[in-house]
CSV table of C-alpha atoms and ligand atoms in Angstrom, one decimal:
chain,number,residue,atom,x,y,z
A,27,MET,CA,87.5,108.0,113.6
A,28,LYS,CA,90.5,108.6,111.4
A,29,ILE,CA,92.9,111.4,112.4
A,30,VAL,CA,96.0,112.5,110.6
A,31,PHE,CA,98.6,114.5,112.6
A,32,LEU,CA,101.1,116.8,110.9
A,33,SER,CA,104.4,117.8,112.4
A,34,SER,CA,106.8,120.4,111.0
A,35,THR,CA,109.8,118.6,112.5
A,36,GLY,CA,110.9,115.1,113.2
A,37,GLN,CA,113.1,116.2,116.1
A,38,LEU,CA,111.8,115.9,119.7
A,39,GLY,CA,111.2,119.3,121.2
A,40,GLY,CA,108.5,120.2,123.7
A,41,ALA,CA,105.7,120.3,121.1
A,42,GLU,CA,106.7,116.9,119.6
A,43,ASN,CA,106.8,115.3,123.1
A,44,VAL,CA,103.3,116.6,123.8
A,45,LEU,CA,102.2,115.2,120.5
A,46,LEU,CA,103.6,111.8,121.4
A,47,ASP,CA,101.9,111.9,124.8
A,48,ALA,CA,98.6,112.8,123.1
A,49,LEU,CA,99.0,109.9,120.7
A,50,ALA,CA,99.8,107.5,123.5
A,51,SER,CA,96.9,108.7,125.5
A,52,LEU,CA,94.5,108.5,122.5
A,53,ARG,CA,95.8,105.0,121.6
A,54,GLU,CA,95.0,103.8,125.1
A,55,ALA,CA,91.6,105.5,125.3
A,56,ARG,CA,90.4,104.7,121.7
A,57,PRO,CA,92.3,101.6,120.4
A,58,ALA,CA,89.9,101.4,117.4
A,59,TRP,CA,90.7,104.8,116.1
A,60,THR,CA,93.1,105.2,113.2
A,61,LEU,CA,95.9,107.6,114.0
A,62,HIS,CA,98.5,108.5,111.4
A,63,LEU,CA,101.4,111.0,111.6
A,64,ILE,CA,103.1,112.9,108.7
A,65,VAL,CA,106.4,114.4,109.7
A,66,ALA,CA,108.3,117.0,107.6
A,67,SER,CA,111.8,116.0,108.5
A,68,GLU,CA,113.8,112.8,109.5
A,69,GLY,CA,114.3,112.4,113.2
A,70,PRO,CA,113.3,110.3,116.2
A,71,LEU,CA,109.6,111.3,116.1
A,72,VAL,CA,108.6,108.8,113.4
A,73,GLY,CA,110.1,105.8,115.2
A,74,ARG,CA,108.6,106.8,118.5
A,75,ALA,CA,105.1,107.2,116.9
A,76,LEU,CA,105.5,103.8,115.1
A,77,SER,CA,106.3,102.2,118.5
A,78,LEU,CA,103.0,103.5,119.9
A,79,GLY,CA,101.1,101.7,117.1
A,80,VAL,CA,100.5,104.9,115.1
A,81,GLY,CA,101.1,104.9,111.4
A,82,ALA,CA,103.9,107.4,110.5
A,83,GLU,CA,105.8,108.6,107.5
A,84,VAL,CA,108.1,111.4,106.5
A,85,LEU,CA,107.1,113.8,103.8
A,86,ALA,CA,110.2,116.0,103.9
A,87,PHE,CA,110.0,119.7,103.4
A,88,PRO,CA,112.2,120.8,100.5
A,89,PRO,CA,115.3,122.7,101.9
A,90,ALA,CA,114.0,126.2,101.2
A,91,LEU,CA,110.9,125.4,103.2
A,92,ALA,CA,112.8,123.7,106.0
A,93,ARG,CA,115.0,126.8,106.5
A,94,LEU,CA,112.1,129.2,106.4
A,95,GLY,CA,111.0,130.5,109.8
A,96,ASP,CA,110.9,133.6,111.9
A,97,ALA,CA,111.8,132.1,115.3
A,98,GLY,CA,114.7,134.6,115.0
A,99,ALA,CA,112.6,137.6,114.3
A,100,GLY,CA,112.2,139.7,117.5
A,101,GLY,CA,109.9,138.3,120.2
A,102,ASN,CA,111.3,135.2,121.8
A,103,ALA,CA,114.8,135.5,120.2
A,104,GLY,CA,117.9,137.4,120.9
A,105,HIS,CA,119.0,137.3,117.3
A,106,THR,CA,116.9,139.4,115.0
A,107,VAL,CA,116.0,138.7,111.4
A,108,SER,CA,114.7,141.8,109.6
A,109,ARG,CA,111.2,141.8,108.0
A,110,ALA,CA,112.9,142.4,104.6
A,111,GLN,CA,115.0,139.3,105.1
A,112,LEU,CA,111.9,137.3,106.0
A,113,ALA,CA,110.0,138.5,102.9
A,114,ARG,CA,113.0,137.5,100.7
A,115,ARG,CA,113.1,134.1,102.2
A,116,LEU,CA,109.4,133.7,101.8
A,117,SER,CA,109.3,134.6,98.2
A,118,SER,CA,112.3,132.5,97.3
A,119,SER,CA,110.6,129.5,98.9
A,120,LEU,CA,107.2,130.0,97.3
A,121,PRO,CA,107.6,127.4,94.5
A,122,SER,CA,108.6,124.8,97.0
A,123,VAL,CA,105.6,125.7,99.2
A,124,ALA,CA,103.2,125.2,96.3
A,125,GLY,CA,104.8,121.9,95.5
A,126,TYR,CA,104.6,120.7,99.1
A,127,ILE,CA,101.0,121.6,99.4
A,128,ARG,CA,100.2,119.5,96.3
A,129,ALA,CA,102.2,116.5,97.7
A,130,LEU,CA,100.6,116.8,101.1
A,131,SER,CA,97.1,117.0,99.7
A,132,ARG,CA,97.7,113.9,97.6
A,133,VAL,CA,98.8,112.0,100.8
A,134,LEU,CA,95.9,113.4,102.8
A,135,SER,CA,93.4,112.4,100.1
A,136,ARG,CA,94.8,108.9,100.1
A,137,LEU,CA,94.5,108.6,103.9
A,138,GLY,CA,91.0,110.2,104.0
A,139,PRO,CA,91.0,111.6,107.6
A,140,GLU,CA,88.0,113.2,109.3
A,141,VAL,CA,90.3,115.4,111.3
A,142,VAL,CA,93.7,116.9,110.5
A,143,HIS,CA,95.5,117.9,113.7
A,144,THR,CA,98.6,120.2,113.0
A,145,ASN,CA,101.7,120.9,115.1
A,146,GLY,CA,104.1,123.7,114.2
A,147,PHE,CA,103.4,127.0,112.4
A,148,LYS,CA,104.4,125.7,109.0
A,149,MET,CA,102.1,122.7,109.3
A,150,HIS,CA,99.2,124.9,110.5
A,151,ALA,CA,99.3,126.8,107.3
A,152,LEU,CA,100.2,124.0,105.0
A,153,GLY,CA,97.7,121.6,106.5
A,154,ALA,CA,94.9,124.2,106.2
A,155,TRP,CA,95.7,124.7,102.5
A,156,ALA,CA,96.1,121.0,101.8
A,157,ARG,CA,93.0,120.1,103.7
A,158,PRO,CA,91.1,117.2,102.0
A,159,ARG,CA,87.4,117.4,101.3
A,160,GLY,CA,85.2,116.7,104.3
A,161,ALA,CA,88.0,117.0,106.9
A,162,SER,CA,88.2,119.4,109.8
A,163,VAL,CA,91.4,121.1,110.6
A,164,VAL,CA,92.6,121.7,114.2
A,165,TRP,CA,95.7,123.8,114.9
A,166,HIS,CA,97.5,122.8,118.1
A,167,VAL,CA,99.4,126.0,118.9
A,168,HIS,CA,102.4,125.7,121.2
A,169,ASP,CA,104.0,129.1,120.8
A,170,TYR,CA,103.1,132.8,120.8
A,171,VAL,CA,102.0,133.9,117.3
A,172,SER,CA,102.3,137.6,117.8
A,173,SER,CA,106.1,137.6,118.3
A,174,ARG,CA,106.5,135.9,114.9
A,175,PRO,CA,105.6,138.2,112.1
A,176,LEU,CA,105.6,135.6,109.4
A,177,ALA,CA,103.7,133.0,111.4
A,178,ALA,CA,101.1,135.7,112.4
A,179,ARG,CA,100.5,136.6,108.8
A,180,LEU,CA,100.3,133.0,107.5
A,181,LEU,CA,97.9,132.0,110.3
A,182,SER,CA,95.7,135.0,109.7
A,183,ALA,CA,95.6,134.3,106.0
A,184,SER,CA,94.7,130.6,106.6
A,185,ALA,CA,92.4,131.1,109.6
A,186,ARG,CA,89.2,130.5,107.6
A,187,ARG,CA,90.4,127.1,106.6
A,188,CYS,CA,90.9,126.1,110.3
A,189,ASP,CA,88.0,124.9,112.4
A,190,LEU,CA,89.3,125.1,115.9
A,191,VAL,CA,92.5,126.0,117.7
A,192,ILE,CA,93.9,124.2,120.7
A,193,ALA,CA,96.3,126.3,122.8
A,194,ASN,CA,98.7,124.9,125.4
A,195,SER,CA,98.0,127.6,127.9
A,196,GLU,CA,95.5,130.4,128.5
A,197,SER,CA,98.3,132.8,127.7
A,198,VAL,CA,98.8,131.4,124.2
A,199,ALA,CA,95.0,131.2,123.7
A,200,SER,CA,94.7,135.0,124.3
A,201,ASP,CA,97.6,135.6,121.9
A,202,VAL,CA,96.0,133.5,119.2
A,203,ARG,CA,92.6,135.2,119.7
A,204,ALA,CA,94.3,138.6,119.4
A,205,VAL,CA,96.2,137.7,116.2
A,206,THR,CA,93.2,136.2,114.4
A,207,GLY,CA,90.9,139.0,115.5
A,208,GLY,CA,88.6,136.6,117.5
A,209,ARG,CA,87.6,134.8,114.2
A,210,LEU,CA,88.6,131.4,115.5
A,211,GLU,CA,87.4,129.3,118.3
A,212,VAL,CA,90.3,128.7,120.7
A,213,ARG,CA,90.3,126.2,123.5
A,214,THR,CA,93.0,125.6,126.1
A,215,ILE,CA,94.3,122.1,126.8
A,216,ALA,CA,97.2,122.3,129.1
A,217,ASN,CA,100.1,119.9,128.3
A,218,ALA,CA,100.7,116.8,130.3
A,219,VAL,CA,103.5,114.3,130.9
A,220,ASN,CA,104.0,110.6,131.4
A,221,LEU,CA,104.0,110.4,135.2
A,222,GLU,CA,105.5,106.9,135.1
A,223,ARG,CA,108.5,108.1,133.1
A,224,PHE,CA,108.8,111.5,134.8
A,225,ALA,CA,108.8,110.1,138.4
A,226,PRO,CA,111.0,110.8,141.4
A,227,GLU,CA,112.5,107.3,141.4
A,228,GLY,CA,114.3,105.7,138.5
A,229,GLU,CA,117.5,105.6,136.5
A,230,MET,CA,120.0,108.4,137.0
A,231,LEU,CA,122.9,109.6,134.9
A,232,ASP,CA,126.5,110.5,135.6
A,233,LEU,CA,126.2,114.1,134.4
A,234,ASP,CA,129.8,114.8,135.3
A,235,ALA,CA,131.1,112.0,133.1
A,236,LEU,CA,128.8,113.2,130.3
A,237,ALA,CA,130.2,116.7,130.6
A,238,GLY,CA,133.8,115.5,130.9
A,239,LEU,CA,134.3,116.9,134.4
A,240,PRO,CA,135.9,115.2,137.4
A,241,SER,CA,133.5,114.1,140.2
A,242,PRO,CA,132.7,117.1,142.5
A,243,GLU,CA,133.0,117.2,146.3
A,244,PRO,CA,130.4,114.8,147.8
A,245,ASP,CA,128.0,117.4,149.2
A,246,THR,CA,127.9,119.4,146.0
A,247,VAL,CA,124.4,120.6,144.9
A,248,ARG,CA,123.7,119.9,141.3
A,249,VAL,CA,121.7,122.6,139.5
A,250,GLY,CA,120.9,122.3,135.8
A,251,LEU,CA,119.1,124.0,132.9
A,252,VAL,CA,117.5,121.4,130.8
A,253,ALA,CA,116.4,123.0,127.5
A,254,THR,CA,117.0,123.2,123.8
A,255,LEU,CA,119.6,125.8,122.9
A,256,ALA,CA,117.0,128.4,121.6
A,257,ARG,CA,118.4,131.8,122.6
A,258,TRP,CA,115.4,132.8,124.7
A,259,LYS,CA,115.8,129.7,127.0
A,260,GLY,CA,118.1,131.9,129.1
A,261,HIS,CA,121.4,130.0,129.0
A,262,ASP,CA,123.2,133.3,129.4
A,263,THR,CA,121.1,134.3,132.5
A,264,PHE,CA,121.9,130.9,134.0
A,265,LEU,CA,125.7,131.2,133.4
A,266,ARG,CA,125.7,134.7,134.8
A,267,ALA,CA,123.8,133.5,137.8
A,268,LEU,CA,126.4,130.8,138.4
A,269,ALA,CA,129.1,133.5,138.2
A,270,LEU,CA,127.3,135.6,140.8
A,271,LEU,CA,127.2,132.8,143.4
A,272,PRO,CA,129.5,133.2,146.4
A,273,ARG,CA,132.9,131.5,145.7
A,274,ASP,CA,132.5,129.0,148.5
A,275,SER,CA,129.0,127.7,147.4
A,276,ARG,CA,129.1,124.0,146.8
A,277,VAL,CA,127.1,124.3,143.5
A,278,ARG,CA,127.9,122.7,140.1
A,279,GLY,CA,125.9,123.9,137.2
A,280,TYR,CA,124.9,121.8,134.1
A,281,VAL,CA,123.6,122.7,130.7
A,282,THR,CA,121.8,119.8,129.2
A,283,GLY,CA,120.6,120.1,125.6
A,284,ASP,CA,121.8,120.9,122.1
A,285,ALA,CA,120.8,122.8,119.0
A,286,LEU,CA,117.7,121.1,117.7
A,287,TYR,CA,115.8,122.9,115.0
A,288,GLN,CA,116.7,123.7,111.4
A,289,THR,CA,115.4,127.3,111.5
A,290,GLU,CA,118.3,129.7,111.1
A,291,GLY,CA,119.6,132.2,113.6
A,292,SER,CA,117.5,131.2,116.6
A,293,GLN,CA,119.9,129.0,118.6
A,294,TYR,CA,123.1,129.1,120.6
A,295,GLY,CA,125.9,126.7,119.6
A,296,LEU,CA,127.5,124.8,122.5
A,297,GLU,CA,130.9,126.3,121.6
A,298,GLU,CA,129.5,129.8,122.0
A,299,LEU,CA,128.1,128.9,125.5
A,300,ARG,CA,131.4,127.4,126.5
A,301,ARG,CA,133.1,130.6,125.5
A,302,LEU,CA,130.6,132.6,127.5
A,303,ALA,CA,131.2,130.4,130.6
A,304,ALA,CA,135.0,131.0,130.2
A,305,GLU,CA,134.5,134.8,129.9
A,306,LEU,CA,132.4,134.7,133.1
A,307,GLY,CA,135.1,132.6,134.9
A,308,VAL,CA,132.8,129.6,135.6
A,309,SER,CA,134.2,127.0,133.2
A,310,GLY,CA,135.2,124.7,136.0
A,311,ARG,CA,131.8,125.1,137.7
A,312,VAL,CA,129.5,124.2,134.8
A,313,GLY,CA,129.3,121.1,132.7
A,314,PHE,CA,127.8,120.8,129.2
A,315,THR,CA,126.3,117.4,128.7
A,316,GLY,CA,125.0,117.9,125.2
A,317,TYR,CA,121.7,116.3,124.2
A,318,VAL,CA,120.4,113.7,126.6
A,319,ALA,CA,117.7,111.4,125.2
A,320,ASP,CA,116.3,110.5,128.7
A,321,ALA,CA,115.3,113.9,130.1
A,322,ALA,CA,113.7,112.3,133.1
A,323,ALA,CA,117.0,110.6,134.1
A,324,ALA,CA,118.8,113.9,133.6
A,325,MET,CA,116.4,115.7,135.9
A,326,ARG,CA,116.5,113.0,138.5
A,327,SER,CA,120.3,113.5,138.6
A,328,LEU,CA,119.9,117.1,139.6
A,329,ASP,CA,119.0,118.6,143.0
A,330,VAL,CA,117.6,121.7,141.4
A,331,VAL,CA,116.1,122.1,137.9
A,332,VAL,CA,116.3,125.6,136.5
A,333,HIS,CA,113.9,127.1,133.9
A,334,ALA,CA,115.3,130.5,132.8
A,335,SER,CA,113.4,131.6,129.7
A,336,THR,CA,114.0,135.3,129.1
A,337,ALA,CA,110.9,135.8,127.1
A,338,PRO,CA,107.4,134.8,128.3
A,339,GLU,CA,107.3,131.0,128.1
A,340,PRO,CA,104.2,129.7,126.2
A,341,PHE,CA,103.9,126.7,128.5
A,342,GLY,CA,107.2,125.3,129.7
A,343,LEU,CA,107.1,121.5,129.6
A,344,VAL,CA,110.3,121.2,131.6
A,345,ILE,CA,108.4,122.9,134.5
A,346,ALA,CA,105.8,120.1,134.5
A,347,GLU,CA,108.5,117.4,134.0
A,348,ALA,CA,110.7,118.7,136.8
A,349,MET,CA,107.7,118.8,139.2
A,350,ALA,CA,106.7,115.3,138.1
A,351,CYS,CA,110.3,114.1,138.9
A,352,GLY,CA,109.8,115.6,142.4
A,353,ARG,CA,112.8,117.9,142.0
A,354,ALA,CA,113.1,121.4,143.4
A,355,LEU,CA,112.5,123.9,140.6
A,356,ILE,CA,113.3,127.5,139.9
A,357,ALA,CA,111.3,128.9,137.1
A,358,SER,CA,111.0,132.1,135.2
A,359,GLU,CA,107.8,134.0,136.0
A,360,ALA,CA,106.1,135.1,132.8
A,361,GLY,CA,103.7,133.8,130.2
A,362,GLY,CA,101.9,130.5,130.3
A,363,ALA,CA,104.6,129.2,132.8
A,364,LEU,CA,102.8,131.3,135.4
A,365,GLU,CA,99.8,129.0,135.1
A,366,LEU,CA,101.8,126.0,136.2
A,367,PHE,CA,103.3,126.8,139.6
A,368,SER,CA,103.0,129.0,142.7
A,369,THR,CA,106.2,130.5,144.0
A,370,GLY,CA,107.0,129.2,147.5
A,371,GLU,CA,104.5,126.4,147.3
A,372,ASN,CA,105.7,124.0,144.6
A,373,ALA,CA,108.6,126.0,143.0
A,374,LEU,CA,110.6,129.2,143.4
A,375,GLY,CA,110.2,132.0,140.8
A,376,HIS,CA,112.5,134.6,139.4
A,377,ALA,CA,112.0,137.4,136.9
A,378,PRO,CA,112.9,136.6,133.3
A,379,GLY,CA,116.5,137.5,132.6
A,380,ASP,CA,117.3,138.5,136.2
A,381,ALA,CA,120.6,136.8,136.8
A,382,GLU,CA,120.9,138.2,140.4
A,383,GLY,CA,117.4,137.0,141.3
A,384,LEU,CA,118.2,133.6,139.9
A,385,ALA,CA,121.6,133.4,141.7
A,386,SER,CA,119.9,134.2,145.0
A,387,ARG,CA,117.2,131.5,144.6
A,388,ILE,CA,120.0,129.0,143.6
A,389,ALA,CA,122.0,130.0,146.7
A,390,GLN,CA,118.9,129.7,148.9
A,391,LEU,CA,118.1,126.2,147.7
A,392,ALA,CA,121.8,125.1,147.8
A,393,ARG,CA,121.8,126.0,151.6
A,394,ASP,CA,118.4,124.4,152.4
A,395,ALA,CA,118.0,120.7,151.7
A,396,PRO,CA,114.6,120.5,153.6
A,397,LEU,CA,113.2,123.2,151.4
A,398,ARG,CA,114.4,121.4,148.3
A,399,ALA,CA,112.7,118.2,149.5
A,400,ALA,CA,109.5,120.0,150.4
A,401,LEU,CA,109.3,121.8,147.0
A,402,GLY,CA,110.0,118.5,145.3
A,403,ARG,CA,107.1,116.7,147.1
A,404,ALA,CA,104.7,119.5,146.4
A,405,GLY,CA,105.7,119.6,142.8
A,406,ARG,CA,105.1,115.9,142.4
A,407,ALA,CA,101.6,116.3,144.0
A,408,THR,CA,100.8,119.1,141.6
A,409,ALA,CA,101.9,117.1,138.6
A,410,VAL,CA,99.8,114.1,139.7
A,411,ARG,CA,96.8,116.3,140.1
A,412,ARG,CA,97.2,118.4,136.9
A,413,PHE,CA,99.6,117.0,134.4
A,414,ASP,CA,98.7,113.3,134.0
A,415,ARG,CA,98.7,112.6,130.3
A,416,ALA,CA,95.5,110.5,130.5
A,417,ARG,CA,93.8,113.9,130.6
A,418,LEU,CA,95.0,114.7,127.1
A,419,ALA,CA,92.7,112.0,125.6
A,420,SER,CA,89.8,112.9,127.8
A,421,GLU,CA,90.0,116.5,126.6
A,422,LEU,CA,90.9,115.8,123.0
A,423,ILE,CA,88.3,113.2,122.2
A,424,PRO,CA,85.3,115.5,122.7
A,425,VAL,CA,86.9,118.1,120.5
A,426,TYR,CA,87.4,115.6,117.6
A,427,GLU,CA,83.9,114.2,118.0
A,428,GLU,CA,82.4,117.6,118.0
A,429,LEU,CA,84.3,118.6,114.9
A,430,ARG,CA,83.2,115.5,113.1
A,431,LYS,CA,79.5,116.2,114.0
A,432,ALA,CA,79.8,119.9,113.2
A,433,ASP,CA,81.3,119.2,109.8
A,434,PHE,CA,78.7,116.5,109.1
A,435,GLY,CA,75.8,118.9,109.9
A,436,LEU,CA,77.3,121.7,107.8
A,437,ARG,CA,77.8,119.4,104.8
A,438,ILE,CA,74.2,118.1,105.0
A,439,ALA,CA,73.0,121.7,105.1
A,440,GLU,CA,75.2,122.8,102.2
A,441,HIS,CA,75.3,119.8,99.8
A,442,GLU,CA,73.3,116.8,99.0
A,443,LEU,CA,75.4,114.0,100.4
A,444,THR,CA,76.5,111.3,98.0
A,445,GLU,CA,77.2,107.7,99.3
A,446,ASP,CA,80.9,108.4,99.1
A,447,ASP,CA,80.7,111.6,101.1
A,448,ALA,CA,78.7,109.9,103.9
A,449,ALA,CA,80.9,106.8,104.1
A,450,PRO,CA,83.4,108.1,106.6
A,451,TYR,CA,80.7,109.0,109.0
A,452,HIS,CA,79.2,105.5,109.3
B,3,LIG,C1,106.8,125.0,122.7
B,3,LIG,C2,106.7,126.1,123.7
B,3,LIG,C3,106.9,125.6,125.1
B,3,LIG,C4,106.0,124.4,125.4
B,3,LIG,C5,106.1,123.4,124.3
B,3,LIG,C6,105.0,122.3,124.4
B,3,LIG,O1,108.1,124.4,122.6
B,3,LIG,O2,107.7,127.1,123.4
B,3,LIG,O3,106.7,126.6,126.1
B,3,LIG,O4,106.2,123.8,126.6
B,3,LIG,O5,105.9,124.0,123.0
B,3,LIG,O6,103.7,122.8,124.4
């Protein structure tokens, strides 16, 4: 079997980490399969794929195509881009879109995959249009489509060129079905993590030094939001919650992460967050560590991991990762995230955007070390049961094999096969 994976970005966000885990899991389960990755921008993804023994190359988006995106349009974002602005951006990038599809189809024809597996909205559409003869296309959808007008239109228009959709949660699966009018087969494969890397024991970081803060009092409880700086990840809710904590609480907050994607208008800048912290009077109680490559070590250095997305979270990889690290977790209760934890059992929940609710959960956990430990243990047990990345290969392999057979059957029915056509199936 030969599979080519397409990624819209070379940076490592949640979707790219899941892609790497899927590649690692497939490599292990099917060492003889040929796996190849094409990435649309420079970044750590290519090197990480190469180190897994996966062929990888960059086929860079031209700048107009790289900037194009509607992550800022309504839905999950605080900053809104109007439909007219989107339409203008789309039409000005059309020549580069056409050029990119031509370049991508040349590379795909050279590689001759049986399955093209796409990550990211742009690659779903581009991969579908550049699809080589005889290949099946699988869209691996990690985000809600309905909240992104441009993505929704592009996916609807390309739906008949896609054979199957994998969604990261039931919640995203329902959304894709709604947007594509039930025309596409959608299966849910929940994300998974590397349980050896995301483990309760292991390397830890000096978060205070990273944030340029003096060491806190010895019994300080460290509470941190680990996320990209996308506006809907709830940094403002987290900072407001810290400001609402009683003055005498021994809590220090940490914001770990930095702006990641090239899409315009959808992210905070660290300076903006520092200003907000100053306005709220919590500058001395919160540290900004910037991007940390080892998210597991960052989580292990915290007593409480906070997930604070203000819009429904499609999956929420950080939730699975924090559970796997055996850390107490407070998560925002909406969207696919609701499929991952049960409040009171293996995490505590709060309503999206509810700073007071979040503050009271933080205060509760700061007071109660045994509760933190119990939630951490239950979280690890849940992760071992549900989020082991070996499951990714065992759920993906049947999908790829089915697609190869389905396509083969269809082609026999529709055409007379030539020797060349049949070659990849032997
Ligand atoms: C996207 C989603 C996030 C999910 C990740 C991996 O980043 O927004 O919820 O955890 O993909 O599927």
